[in-house]
PDB file of C-alpha atoms and ligand atoms in Angstrom:
ATOM      1  CA  MET A  23     165.118 105.258  75.856  1.00 89.00           C
ATOM      2  CA  LYS A  24     166.262 105.214  72.256  1.00 95.00           C
ATOM      3  CA  PHE A  25     166.805 108.197  70.029  1.00 97.00           C
ATOM      4  CA  GLU A  26     166.166 107.541  66.354  1.00 97.00           C
ATOM      5  CA  LEU A  27     166.453 109.581  63.188  1.00 97.00           C
ATOM      6  CA  ALA A  28     165.771 108.831  59.537  1.00 97.00           C
ATOM      7  CA  CYS A  29     168.077 111.029  57.498  1.00 96.00           C
ATOM      8  CA  GLY A  30     165.466 110.967  54.737  1.00 96.00           C
ATOM      9  CA  ASP A  31     163.179 113.038  56.957  1.00 94.00           C
ATOM     10  CA  VAL A  32     165.729 115.855  56.719  1.00 91.00           C
ATOM     11  CA  MET A  33     167.400 115.043  53.396  1.00 91.00           C
ATOM     12  CA  PRO A  34     164.708 113.605  51.110  1.00 93.00           C
ATOM     13  CA  GLY A  35     165.865 110.464  49.319  1.00 97.00           C
ATOM     14  CA  CYS A  36     168.575 109.459  51.792  1.00 97.00           C
ATOM     15  CA  PRO A  37     168.044 105.902  53.103  1.00 98.00           C
ATOM     16  CA  ALA A  38     170.293 106.224  56.177  1.00 98.00           C
ATOM     17  CA  THR A  39     168.785 105.700  59.617  1.00 98.00           C
ATOM     18  CA  PHE A  40     170.334 106.089  63.057  1.00 97.00           C
ATOM     19  CA  SER A  41     169.515 104.729  66.499  1.00 97.00           C
ATOM     20  CA  GLU A  42     171.470 105.575  69.637  1.00 97.00           C
ATOM     21  CA  GLU A  43     171.059 105.458  73.401  1.00 97.00           C
ATOM     22  CA  THR A  44     171.575 109.184  73.863  1.00 95.00           C
ATOM     23  CA  GLU A  45     170.668 112.236  71.822  1.00 92.00           C
ATOM     24  CA  ASP A  46     174.290 113.413  71.891  1.00 92.00           C
ATOM     25  CA  ALA A  47     175.479 110.114  70.389  1.00 95.00           C
ATOM     26  CA  LEU A  48     172.768 110.283  67.763  1.00 95.00           C
ATOM     27  CA  LEU A  49     173.632 113.834  66.750  1.00 92.00           C
ATOM     28  CA  GLY A  50     177.314 112.872  66.608  1.00 93.00           C
ATOM     29  CA  GLU A  51     176.540 110.056  64.181  1.00 95.00           C
ATOM     30  CA  VAL A  52     174.300 112.287  62.130  1.00 95.00           C
ATOM     31  CA  ALA A  53     176.988 114.967  61.940  1.00 93.00           C
ATOM     32  CA  ALA A  54     179.545 112.399  60.723  1.00 96.00           C
ATOM     33  CA  HIS A  55     177.071 111.064  58.166  1.00 97.00           C
ATOM     34  CA  ALA A  56     176.102 114.544  56.986  1.00 95.00           C
ATOM     35  CA  ALA A  57     179.760 115.350  56.343  1.00 96.00           C
ATOM     36  CA  ALA A  58     180.564 112.030  54.629  1.00 97.00           C
ATOM     37  CA  ALA A  59     177.380 111.587  52.595  1.00 97.00           C
ATOM     38  CA  HIS A  60     176.095 115.096  52.053  1.00 95.00           C
ATOM     39  CA  GLY A  61     179.155 117.336  52.268  1.00 96.00           C
ATOM     40  CA  ILE A  62     177.639 119.235  55.204  1.00 93.00           C
ATOM     41  CA  THR A  63     180.645 120.008  57.374  1.00 93.00           C
ATOM     42  CA  THR A  64     179.155 122.940  59.250  1.00 92.00           C
ATOM     43  CA  ILE A  65     176.164 122.227  61.470  1.00 87.00           C
ATOM     44  CA  THR A  66     174.457 125.590  61.642  1.00 92.00           C
ATOM     45  CA  PRO A  67     171.796 126.329  64.269  1.00 94.00           C
ATOM     46  CA  GLU A  68     169.221 126.003  61.480  1.00 92.00           C
ATOM     47  CA  VAL A  69     170.485 122.539  60.535  1.00 88.00           C
ATOM     48  CA  ALA A  70     170.655 121.452  64.175  1.00 88.00           C
ATOM     49  CA  GLU A  71     167.083 122.626  64.703  1.00 92.00           C
ATOM     50  CA  ALA A  72     165.817 120.859  61.572  1.00 90.00           C
ATOM     51  CA  VAL A  73     167.498 117.633  62.679  1.00 91.00           C
ATOM     52  CA  GLY A  74     166.392 117.952  66.293  1.00 91.00           C
ATOM     53  CA  ALA A  75     162.778 118.385  65.204  1.00 95.00           C
ATOM     54  CA  LYS A  76     162.918 115.005  63.423  1.00 95.00           C
ATOM     55  CA  VAL A  77     164.489 112.976  66.228  1.00 96.00           C
ATOM     56  CA  ARG A  78     162.122 110.269  67.489  1.00 96.00           C
ATOM     57  CA  ARG A  79     162.261 109.180  71.102  1.00 94.00           C
ATOM     58  CA  ALA A  80     161.363 105.518  71.498  1.00 89.00           C
ATOM     59  CA  GLY A  81     161.303 103.111  74.407  1.00 78.00           C
TER      60      GLY A  81
HETATM   61 ZN1   ZN B  16     171.794 111.154  54.760  1.00 57.48          ZN
END
């Protein structure tokens, strides 16, 4: 099982993509990217829900 996310699905125009073995690892990477690239340092429940809805489960 792979968990994948295209940041552009949440933040239009962003080319970053992520692929991890677990959803926790994926969300950790996304949180680090959101802080570094988008200045989002607080993951609100709304943000977490928006991101979670875009996560693709592959494999
Ligand atoms: Zn991004």
